[in-house]
mmCIF file of C-alpha atoms in Angstrom:
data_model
loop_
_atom_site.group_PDB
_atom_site.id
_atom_site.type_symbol
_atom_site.label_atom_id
_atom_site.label_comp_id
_atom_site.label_asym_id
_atom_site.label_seq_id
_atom_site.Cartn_x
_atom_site.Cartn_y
_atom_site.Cartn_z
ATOM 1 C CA UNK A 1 12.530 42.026 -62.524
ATOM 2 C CA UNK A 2 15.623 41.527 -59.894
ATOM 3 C CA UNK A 3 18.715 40.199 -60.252
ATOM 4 C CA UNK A 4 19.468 36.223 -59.018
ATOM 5 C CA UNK A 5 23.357 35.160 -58.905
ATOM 6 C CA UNK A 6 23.280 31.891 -58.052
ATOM 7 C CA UNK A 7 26.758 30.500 -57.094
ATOM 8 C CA UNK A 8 27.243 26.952 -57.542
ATOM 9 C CA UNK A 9 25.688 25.110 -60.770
ATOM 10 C CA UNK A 10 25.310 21.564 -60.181
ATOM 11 C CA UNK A 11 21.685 19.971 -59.314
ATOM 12 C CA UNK A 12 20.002 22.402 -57.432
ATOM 13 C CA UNK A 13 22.089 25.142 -58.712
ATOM 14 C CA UNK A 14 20.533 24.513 -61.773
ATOM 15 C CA UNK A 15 16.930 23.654 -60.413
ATOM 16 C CA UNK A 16 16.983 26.925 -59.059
ATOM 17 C CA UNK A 17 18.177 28.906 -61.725
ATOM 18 C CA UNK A 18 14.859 27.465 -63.730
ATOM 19 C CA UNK A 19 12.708 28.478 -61.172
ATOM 20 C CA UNK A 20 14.199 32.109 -61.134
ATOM 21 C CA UNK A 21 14.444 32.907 -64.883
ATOM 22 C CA UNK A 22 10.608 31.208 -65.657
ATOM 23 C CA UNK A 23 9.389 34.111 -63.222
ATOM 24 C CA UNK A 24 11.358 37.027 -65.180
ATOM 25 C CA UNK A 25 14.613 37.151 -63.173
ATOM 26 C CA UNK A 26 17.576 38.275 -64.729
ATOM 27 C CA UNK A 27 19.773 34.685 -63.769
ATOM 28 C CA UNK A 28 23.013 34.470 -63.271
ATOM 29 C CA UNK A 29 24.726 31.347 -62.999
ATOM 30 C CA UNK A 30 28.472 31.054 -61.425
ATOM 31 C CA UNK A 31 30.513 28.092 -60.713
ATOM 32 C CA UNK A 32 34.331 27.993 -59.618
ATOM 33 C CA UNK A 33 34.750 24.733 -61.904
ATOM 34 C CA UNK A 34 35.072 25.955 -65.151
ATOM 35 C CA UNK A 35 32.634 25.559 -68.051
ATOM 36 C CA UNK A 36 30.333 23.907 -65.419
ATOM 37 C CA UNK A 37 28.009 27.525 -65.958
ATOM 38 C CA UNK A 38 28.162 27.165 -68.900
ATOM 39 C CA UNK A 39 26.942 23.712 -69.582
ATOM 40 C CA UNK A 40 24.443 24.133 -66.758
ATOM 41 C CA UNK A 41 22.513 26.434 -69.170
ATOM 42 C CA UNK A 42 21.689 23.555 -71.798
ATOM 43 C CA UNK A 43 19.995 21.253 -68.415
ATOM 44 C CA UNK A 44 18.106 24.429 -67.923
ATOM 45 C CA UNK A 45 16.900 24.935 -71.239
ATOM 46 C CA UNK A 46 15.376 21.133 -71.325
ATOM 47 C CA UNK A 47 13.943 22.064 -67.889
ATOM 48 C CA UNK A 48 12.135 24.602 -69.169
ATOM 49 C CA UNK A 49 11.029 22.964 -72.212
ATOM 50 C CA UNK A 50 9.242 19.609 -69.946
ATOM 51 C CA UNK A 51 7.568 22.236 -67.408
ATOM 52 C CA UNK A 52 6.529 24.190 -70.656
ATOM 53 C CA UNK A 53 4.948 20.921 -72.438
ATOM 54 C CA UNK A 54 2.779 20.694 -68.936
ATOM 55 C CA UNK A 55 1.211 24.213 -69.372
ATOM 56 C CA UNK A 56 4.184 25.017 -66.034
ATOM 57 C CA UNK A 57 6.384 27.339 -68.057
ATOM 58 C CA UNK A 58 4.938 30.213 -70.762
ATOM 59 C CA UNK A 59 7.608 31.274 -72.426
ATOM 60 C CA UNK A 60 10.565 28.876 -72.279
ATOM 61 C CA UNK A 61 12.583 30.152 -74.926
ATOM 62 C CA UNK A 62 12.123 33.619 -73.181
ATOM 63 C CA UNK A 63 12.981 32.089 -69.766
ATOM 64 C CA UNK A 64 16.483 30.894 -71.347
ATOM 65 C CA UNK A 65 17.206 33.925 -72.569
ATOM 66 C CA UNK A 66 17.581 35.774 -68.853
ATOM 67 C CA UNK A 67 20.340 33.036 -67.935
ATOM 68 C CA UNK A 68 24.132 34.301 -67.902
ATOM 69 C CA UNK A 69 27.158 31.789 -67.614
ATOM 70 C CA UNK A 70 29.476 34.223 -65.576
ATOM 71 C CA UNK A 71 33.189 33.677 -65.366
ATOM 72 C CA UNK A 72 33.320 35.549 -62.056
ATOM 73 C CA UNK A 73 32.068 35.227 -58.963
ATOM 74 C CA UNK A 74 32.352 39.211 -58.871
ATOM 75 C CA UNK A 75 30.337 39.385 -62.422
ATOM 76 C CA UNK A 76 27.662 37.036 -61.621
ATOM 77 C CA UNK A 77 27.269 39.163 -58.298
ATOM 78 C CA UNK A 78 27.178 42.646 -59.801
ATOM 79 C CA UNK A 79 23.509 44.135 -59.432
ATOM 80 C CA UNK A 80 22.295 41.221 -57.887
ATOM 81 C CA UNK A 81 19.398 41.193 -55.716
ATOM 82 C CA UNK A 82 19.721 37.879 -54.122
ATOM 83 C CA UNK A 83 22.417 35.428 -54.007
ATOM 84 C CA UNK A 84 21.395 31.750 -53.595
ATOM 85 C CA UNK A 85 24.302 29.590 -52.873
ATOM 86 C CA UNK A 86 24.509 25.785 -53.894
ATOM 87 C CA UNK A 87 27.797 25.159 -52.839
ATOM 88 C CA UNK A 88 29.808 21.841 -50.523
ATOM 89 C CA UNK A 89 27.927 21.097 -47.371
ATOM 90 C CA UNK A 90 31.064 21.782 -44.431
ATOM 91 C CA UNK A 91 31.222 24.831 -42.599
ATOM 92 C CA UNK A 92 34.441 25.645 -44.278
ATOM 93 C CA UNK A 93 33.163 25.599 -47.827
ATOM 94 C CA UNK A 94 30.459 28.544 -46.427
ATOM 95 C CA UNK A 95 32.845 30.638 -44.689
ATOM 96 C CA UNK A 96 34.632 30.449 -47.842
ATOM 97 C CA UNK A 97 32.284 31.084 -50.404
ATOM 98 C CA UNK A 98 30.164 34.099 -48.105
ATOM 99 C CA UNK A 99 33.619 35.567 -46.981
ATOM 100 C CA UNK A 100 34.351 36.498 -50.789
ATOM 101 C CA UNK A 101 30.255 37.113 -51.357
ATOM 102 C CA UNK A 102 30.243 39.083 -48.178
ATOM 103 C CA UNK A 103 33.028 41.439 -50.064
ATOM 104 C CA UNK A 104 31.927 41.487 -53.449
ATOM 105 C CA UNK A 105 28.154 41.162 -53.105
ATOM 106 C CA UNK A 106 25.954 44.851 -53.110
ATOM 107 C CA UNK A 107 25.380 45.827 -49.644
ATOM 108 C CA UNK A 108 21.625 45.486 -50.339
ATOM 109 C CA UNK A 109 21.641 42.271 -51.665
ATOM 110 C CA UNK A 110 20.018 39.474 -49.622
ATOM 111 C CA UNK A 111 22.803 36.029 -49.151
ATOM 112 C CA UNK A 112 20.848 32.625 -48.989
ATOM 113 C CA UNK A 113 22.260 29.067 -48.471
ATOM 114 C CA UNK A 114 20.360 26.073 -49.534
ATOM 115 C CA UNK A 115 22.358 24.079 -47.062
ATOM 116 C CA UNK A 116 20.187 21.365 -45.815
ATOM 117 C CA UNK A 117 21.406 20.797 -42.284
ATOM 118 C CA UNK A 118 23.901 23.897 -41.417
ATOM 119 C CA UNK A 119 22.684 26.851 -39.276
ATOM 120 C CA UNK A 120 23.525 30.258 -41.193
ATOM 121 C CA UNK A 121 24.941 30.842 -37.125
ATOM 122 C CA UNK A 122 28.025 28.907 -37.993
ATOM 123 C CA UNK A 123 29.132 30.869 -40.553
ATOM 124 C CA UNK A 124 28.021 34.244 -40.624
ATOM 125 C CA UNK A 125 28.782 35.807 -37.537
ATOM 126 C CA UNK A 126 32.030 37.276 -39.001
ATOM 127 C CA UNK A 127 30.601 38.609 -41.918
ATOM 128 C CA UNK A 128 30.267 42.672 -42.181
ATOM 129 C CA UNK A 129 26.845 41.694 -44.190
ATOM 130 C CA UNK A 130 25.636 39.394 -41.553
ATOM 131 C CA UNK A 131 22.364 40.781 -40.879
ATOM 132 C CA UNK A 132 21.291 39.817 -44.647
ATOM 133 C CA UNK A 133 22.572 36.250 -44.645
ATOM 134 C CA UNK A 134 19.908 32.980 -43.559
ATOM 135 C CA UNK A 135 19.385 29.890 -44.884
ATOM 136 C CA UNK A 136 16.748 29.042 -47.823
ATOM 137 C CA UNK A 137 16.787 24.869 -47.758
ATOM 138 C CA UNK A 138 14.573 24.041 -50.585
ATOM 139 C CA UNK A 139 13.339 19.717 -51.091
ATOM 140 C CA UNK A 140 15.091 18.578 -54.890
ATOM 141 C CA UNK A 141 14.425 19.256 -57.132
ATOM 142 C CA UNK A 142 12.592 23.335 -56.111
ATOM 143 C CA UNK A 143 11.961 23.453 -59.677
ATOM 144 C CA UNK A 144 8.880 21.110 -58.874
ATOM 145 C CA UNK A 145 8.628 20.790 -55.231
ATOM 146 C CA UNK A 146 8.029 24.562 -54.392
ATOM 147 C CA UNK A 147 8.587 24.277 -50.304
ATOM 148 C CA UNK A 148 11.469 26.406 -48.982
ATOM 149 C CA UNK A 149 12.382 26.667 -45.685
ATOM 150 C CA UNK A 150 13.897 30.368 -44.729
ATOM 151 C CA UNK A 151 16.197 29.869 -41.351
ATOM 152 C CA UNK A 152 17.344 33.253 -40.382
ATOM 153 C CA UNK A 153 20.558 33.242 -37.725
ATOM 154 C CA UNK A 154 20.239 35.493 -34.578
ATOM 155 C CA UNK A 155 21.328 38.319 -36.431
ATOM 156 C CA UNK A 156 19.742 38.549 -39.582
ATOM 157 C CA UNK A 157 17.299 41.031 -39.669
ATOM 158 C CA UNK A 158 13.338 40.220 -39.596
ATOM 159 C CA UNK A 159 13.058 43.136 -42.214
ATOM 160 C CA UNK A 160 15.178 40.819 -44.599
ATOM 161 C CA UNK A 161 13.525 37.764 -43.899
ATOM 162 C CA UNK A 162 9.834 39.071 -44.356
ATOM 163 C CA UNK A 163 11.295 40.624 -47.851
ATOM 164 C CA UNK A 164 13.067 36.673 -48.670
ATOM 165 C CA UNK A 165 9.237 35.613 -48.346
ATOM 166 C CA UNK A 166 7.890 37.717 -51.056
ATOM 167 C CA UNK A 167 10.977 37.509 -53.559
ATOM 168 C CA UNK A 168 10.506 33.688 -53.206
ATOM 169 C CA UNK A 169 6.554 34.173 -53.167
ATOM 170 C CA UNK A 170 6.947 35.747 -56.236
ATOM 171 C CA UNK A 171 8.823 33.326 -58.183
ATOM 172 C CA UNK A 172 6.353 30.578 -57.631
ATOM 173 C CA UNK A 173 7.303 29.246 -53.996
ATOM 174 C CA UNK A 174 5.689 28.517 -50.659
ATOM 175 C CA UNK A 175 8.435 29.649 -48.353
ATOM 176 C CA UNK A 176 7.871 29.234 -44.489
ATOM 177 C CA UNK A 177 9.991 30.673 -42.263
ATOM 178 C CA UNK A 178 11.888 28.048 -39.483
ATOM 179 C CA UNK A 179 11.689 30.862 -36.328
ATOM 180 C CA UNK A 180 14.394 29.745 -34.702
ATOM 181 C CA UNK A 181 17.470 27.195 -35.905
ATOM 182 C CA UNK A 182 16.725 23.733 -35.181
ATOM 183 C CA UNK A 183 18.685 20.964 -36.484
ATOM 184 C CA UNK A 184 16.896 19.756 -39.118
ATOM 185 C CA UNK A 185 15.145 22.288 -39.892
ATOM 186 C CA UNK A 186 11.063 21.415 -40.168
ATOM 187 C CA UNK A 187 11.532 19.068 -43.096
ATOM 188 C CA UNK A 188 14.055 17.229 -42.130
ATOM 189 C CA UNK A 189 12.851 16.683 -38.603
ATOM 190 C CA UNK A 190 9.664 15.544 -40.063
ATOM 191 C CA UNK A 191 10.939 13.383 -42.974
ATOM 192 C CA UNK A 192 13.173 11.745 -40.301
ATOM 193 C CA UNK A 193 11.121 10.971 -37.852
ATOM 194 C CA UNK A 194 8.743 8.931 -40.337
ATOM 195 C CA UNK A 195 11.948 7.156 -42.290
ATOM 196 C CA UNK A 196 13.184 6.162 -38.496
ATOM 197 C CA UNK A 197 9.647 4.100 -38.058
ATOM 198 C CA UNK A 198 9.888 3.113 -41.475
ATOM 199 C CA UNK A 199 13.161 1.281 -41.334
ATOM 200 C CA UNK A 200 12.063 0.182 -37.502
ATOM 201 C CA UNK A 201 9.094 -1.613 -39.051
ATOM 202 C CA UNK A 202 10.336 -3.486 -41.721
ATOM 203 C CA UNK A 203 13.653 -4.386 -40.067
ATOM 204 C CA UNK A 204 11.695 -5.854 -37.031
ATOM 205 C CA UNK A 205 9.278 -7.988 -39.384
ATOM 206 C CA UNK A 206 6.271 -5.499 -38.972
ATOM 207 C CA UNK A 207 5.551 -5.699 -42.950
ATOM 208 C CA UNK A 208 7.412 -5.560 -46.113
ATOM 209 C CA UNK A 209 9.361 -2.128 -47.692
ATOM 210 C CA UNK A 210 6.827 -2.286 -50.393
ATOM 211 C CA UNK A 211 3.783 -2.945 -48.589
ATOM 212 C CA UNK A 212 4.810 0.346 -46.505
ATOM 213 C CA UNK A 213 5.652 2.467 -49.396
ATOM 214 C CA UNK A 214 2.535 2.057 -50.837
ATOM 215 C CA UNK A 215 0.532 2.719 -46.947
ATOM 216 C CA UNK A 216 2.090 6.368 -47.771
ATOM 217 C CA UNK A 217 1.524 6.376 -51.256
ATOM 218 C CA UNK A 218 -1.728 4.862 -51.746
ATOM 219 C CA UNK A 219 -2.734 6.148 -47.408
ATOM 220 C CA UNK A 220 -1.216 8.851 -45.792
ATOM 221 C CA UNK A 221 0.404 10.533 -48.767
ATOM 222 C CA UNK A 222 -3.102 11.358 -50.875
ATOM 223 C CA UNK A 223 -4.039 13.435 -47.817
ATOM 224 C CA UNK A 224 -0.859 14.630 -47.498
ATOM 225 C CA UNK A 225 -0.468 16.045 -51.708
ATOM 226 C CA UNK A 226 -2.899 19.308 -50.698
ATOM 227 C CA UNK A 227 -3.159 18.940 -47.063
ATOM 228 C CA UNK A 228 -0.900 19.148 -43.864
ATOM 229 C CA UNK A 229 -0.941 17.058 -40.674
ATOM 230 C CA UNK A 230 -3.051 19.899 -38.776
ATOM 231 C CA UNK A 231 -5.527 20.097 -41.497
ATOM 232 C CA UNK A 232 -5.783 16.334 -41.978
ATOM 233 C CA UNK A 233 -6.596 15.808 -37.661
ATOM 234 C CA UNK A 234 -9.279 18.261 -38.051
ATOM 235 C CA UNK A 235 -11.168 16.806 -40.088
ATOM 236 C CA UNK A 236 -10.565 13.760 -38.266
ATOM 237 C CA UNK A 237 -12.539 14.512 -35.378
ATOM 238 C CA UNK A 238 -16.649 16.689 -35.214
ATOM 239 C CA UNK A 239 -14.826 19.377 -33.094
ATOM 240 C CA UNK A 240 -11.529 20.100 -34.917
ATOM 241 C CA UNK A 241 -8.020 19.655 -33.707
ATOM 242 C CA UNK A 242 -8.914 20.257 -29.850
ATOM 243 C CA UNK A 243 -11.834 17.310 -30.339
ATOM 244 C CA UNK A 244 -8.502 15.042 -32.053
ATOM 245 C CA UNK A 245 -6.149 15.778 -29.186
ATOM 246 C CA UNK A 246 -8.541 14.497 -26.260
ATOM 247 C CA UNK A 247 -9.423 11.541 -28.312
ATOM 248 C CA UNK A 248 -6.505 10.567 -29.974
ATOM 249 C CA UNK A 249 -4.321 12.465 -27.734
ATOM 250 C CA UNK A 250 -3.487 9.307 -25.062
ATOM 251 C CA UNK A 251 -2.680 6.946 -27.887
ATOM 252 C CA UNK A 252 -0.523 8.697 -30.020
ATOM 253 C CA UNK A 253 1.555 9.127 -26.413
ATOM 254 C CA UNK A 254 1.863 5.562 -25.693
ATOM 255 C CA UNK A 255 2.645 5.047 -29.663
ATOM 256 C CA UNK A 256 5.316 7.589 -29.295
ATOM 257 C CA UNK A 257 6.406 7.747 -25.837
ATOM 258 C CA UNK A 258 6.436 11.483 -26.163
ATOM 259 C CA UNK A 259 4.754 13.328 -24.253
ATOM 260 C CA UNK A 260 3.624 16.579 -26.342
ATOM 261 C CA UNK A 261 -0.166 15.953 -26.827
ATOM 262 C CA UNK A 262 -0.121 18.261 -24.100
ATOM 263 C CA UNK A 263 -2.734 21.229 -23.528
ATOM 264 C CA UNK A 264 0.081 23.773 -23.820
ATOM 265 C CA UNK A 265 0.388 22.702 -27.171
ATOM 266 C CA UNK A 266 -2.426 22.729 -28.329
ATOM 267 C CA UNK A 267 -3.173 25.878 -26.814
ATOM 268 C CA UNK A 268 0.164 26.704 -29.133
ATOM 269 C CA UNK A 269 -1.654 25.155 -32.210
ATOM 270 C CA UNK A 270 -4.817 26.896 -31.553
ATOM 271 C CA UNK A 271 -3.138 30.242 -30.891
ATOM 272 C CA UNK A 272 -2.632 30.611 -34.452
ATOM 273 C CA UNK A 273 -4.986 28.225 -36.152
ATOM 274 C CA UNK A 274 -7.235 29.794 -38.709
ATOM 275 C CA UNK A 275 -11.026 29.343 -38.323
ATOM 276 C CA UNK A 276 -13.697 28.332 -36.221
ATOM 277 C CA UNK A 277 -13.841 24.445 -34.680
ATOM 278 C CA UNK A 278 -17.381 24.211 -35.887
ATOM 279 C CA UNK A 279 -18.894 21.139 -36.801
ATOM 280 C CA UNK A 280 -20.327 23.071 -39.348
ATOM 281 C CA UNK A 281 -16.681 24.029 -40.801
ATOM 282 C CA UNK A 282 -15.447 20.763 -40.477
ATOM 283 C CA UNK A 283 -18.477 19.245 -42.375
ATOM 284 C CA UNK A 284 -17.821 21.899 -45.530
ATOM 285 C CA UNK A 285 -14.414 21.445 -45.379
ATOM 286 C CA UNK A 286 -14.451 17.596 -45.323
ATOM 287 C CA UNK A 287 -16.297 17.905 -48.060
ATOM 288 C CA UNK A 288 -13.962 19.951 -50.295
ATOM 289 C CA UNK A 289 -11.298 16.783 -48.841
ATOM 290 C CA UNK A 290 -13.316 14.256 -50.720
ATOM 291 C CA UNK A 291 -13.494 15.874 -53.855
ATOM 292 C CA UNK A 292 -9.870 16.459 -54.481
ATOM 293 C CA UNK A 293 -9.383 13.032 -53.201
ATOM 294 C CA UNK A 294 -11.803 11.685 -56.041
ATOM 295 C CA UNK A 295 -10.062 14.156 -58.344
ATOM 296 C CA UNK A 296 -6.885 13.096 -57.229
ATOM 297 C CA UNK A 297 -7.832 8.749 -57.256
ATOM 298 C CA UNK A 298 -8.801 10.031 -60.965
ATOM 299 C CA UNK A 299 -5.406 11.511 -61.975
ATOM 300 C CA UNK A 300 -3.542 8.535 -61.051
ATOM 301 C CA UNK A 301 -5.357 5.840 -62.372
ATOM 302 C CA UNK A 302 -4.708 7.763 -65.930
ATOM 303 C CA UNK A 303 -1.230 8.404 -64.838
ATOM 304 C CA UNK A 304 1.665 6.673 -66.576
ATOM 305 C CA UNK A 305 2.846 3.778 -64.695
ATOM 306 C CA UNK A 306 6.580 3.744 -63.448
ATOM 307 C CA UNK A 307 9.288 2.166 -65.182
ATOM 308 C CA UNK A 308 10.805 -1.203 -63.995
#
């Protein structure tokens, strides 16, 4: 297996590194504050040893044993394959940092930030490596939430990207690539949209934080644990997500005050939507809904409850 540097070891530094050395990577971790690498190792090894208890992990003590404290930022880069960076979240941090990886990195090697709000645009357009540098945000901690977003900048090269995919694919995430750079990101933009209502609702008397914590958990969010919002709104209607948009469509406009329940985007949608708007598809697959649903009302009534 490949070589992982990853430069930076605090929190997700760290989360990271488990994810990379459970899947066979050789994992090297680097940190300018010394003994931080080091210590990071000992988080990782009781990382490895809670996913391993839950059947996540086969072979933790074989998953430590591909993790390297490095004392350089050259030695943790030698040979590497990828380089995920963890570090400060300013623009002058990253031009730091992937000005010296930009020199001492291989050529080959693919550069990834897991900045959550900074375009790679803003930092790499002076770097001789360029083309191989974009942005892989992942949610905290990726060790258990697999989702990570790969932003490329206007010059990295699709090639690299497409190749990001797999090497992430193949340590147990679900990247998805962010076409074009947005601020935000998808995540982000999503996330903030629905924390904006939330604090709008309670704040103006609407209902209580807890009573709209739980409309996610115990509502929206069981849909949400194995399906997205596209899937959800097809089942929601007998003709798929065209059948939602003219029903639903005028609604969610005045609710909103946007106007992008449009048929341009939903032509957009549809473009690249997978499978037939049958009733017949939407009855089988509305079926499969329920039974994770009763399979996932099961696993949390026997789930622990959470601390005080």
């Amino acid at each position: 297996m490949p070589k992982v540097a990853i430069i930076g070891s605090g929190l997700i530094g760290r989360a990271w590194a488990t994810v990379f050395c459970s899947h066979g990577w050789t994992t090297a971790l680097y940190d300018p504050v010394p003994g931080v690498a080091k210590a990071a190792k000992a988080h990782i090894r009781r990382n490895l040893a809670e996913l391993a208890e839950l059947g996540l992990v086969e072979d933790p003590k074989g998953s430590a044993a591909r993790l390297i404290a490095c004392g350089s930022l050259a030695e943790a880069l030698a040979g590497a394959a990828l380089v995920q960076e963890n570090g400060p979240e300013t623009v002058a941090a990253k031009i730091a940092i992937h000005t010296e990886i930009d020199t001492l990195a291989p050529a080959s090697a693919i550069v990834v930030s897991s900045t959550s709000f900074l375009f790679a645009s803003l930092w790499a357009k002076d770097l001789k490596h360029r083309s191989r540098v974009l942005v892989a945000h992942p949610v905290n901690p990726p060790h258990l939430v697999p989702i990570v977003e790969l932003c490329p900048s206007p010059w990295t090269d699709p090639k690299v990207v497409e190749k990001a995919r797999g090497l992430y694919a193949r340590a147990g995430q679900v990247p998805i690539i962010v076409r074009k750079e947005v601020d935000g990101f998808v995540l982000n933009r999503l996330q903030a949209v629905l924390m904006a209502e939330a604090f709008d609702l309670v704040g103006s008397g609407v209902v209580s934080p807890e009573d709209l914590d739980k409309t996610i958990r115990d509502g929206l969010g069981l849909r949400w644990s194995f399906m997205g919002p596209f899937e959800t709104i097809e089942l929601n209607a007998p003709g798929g997500i065209p059948d939602y948009n003219r029903r639903y469509g005028p609604s969610l406009t005045r609710l909103t005050g946007r106007k992008v329940f449009t048929a341009a985007n939903e032509a957009a949608i549809m473009a690249e939507w997978p499978g037939e708007q049958t009733p017949e598809r939407i009855a089988r697959l509305s079926k499969w809904r329920d039974s994770r649903l009763a399979a996932l009302k099961a696993h949390k009534r026997g789930a622990k409850k959470k601390p005080a």
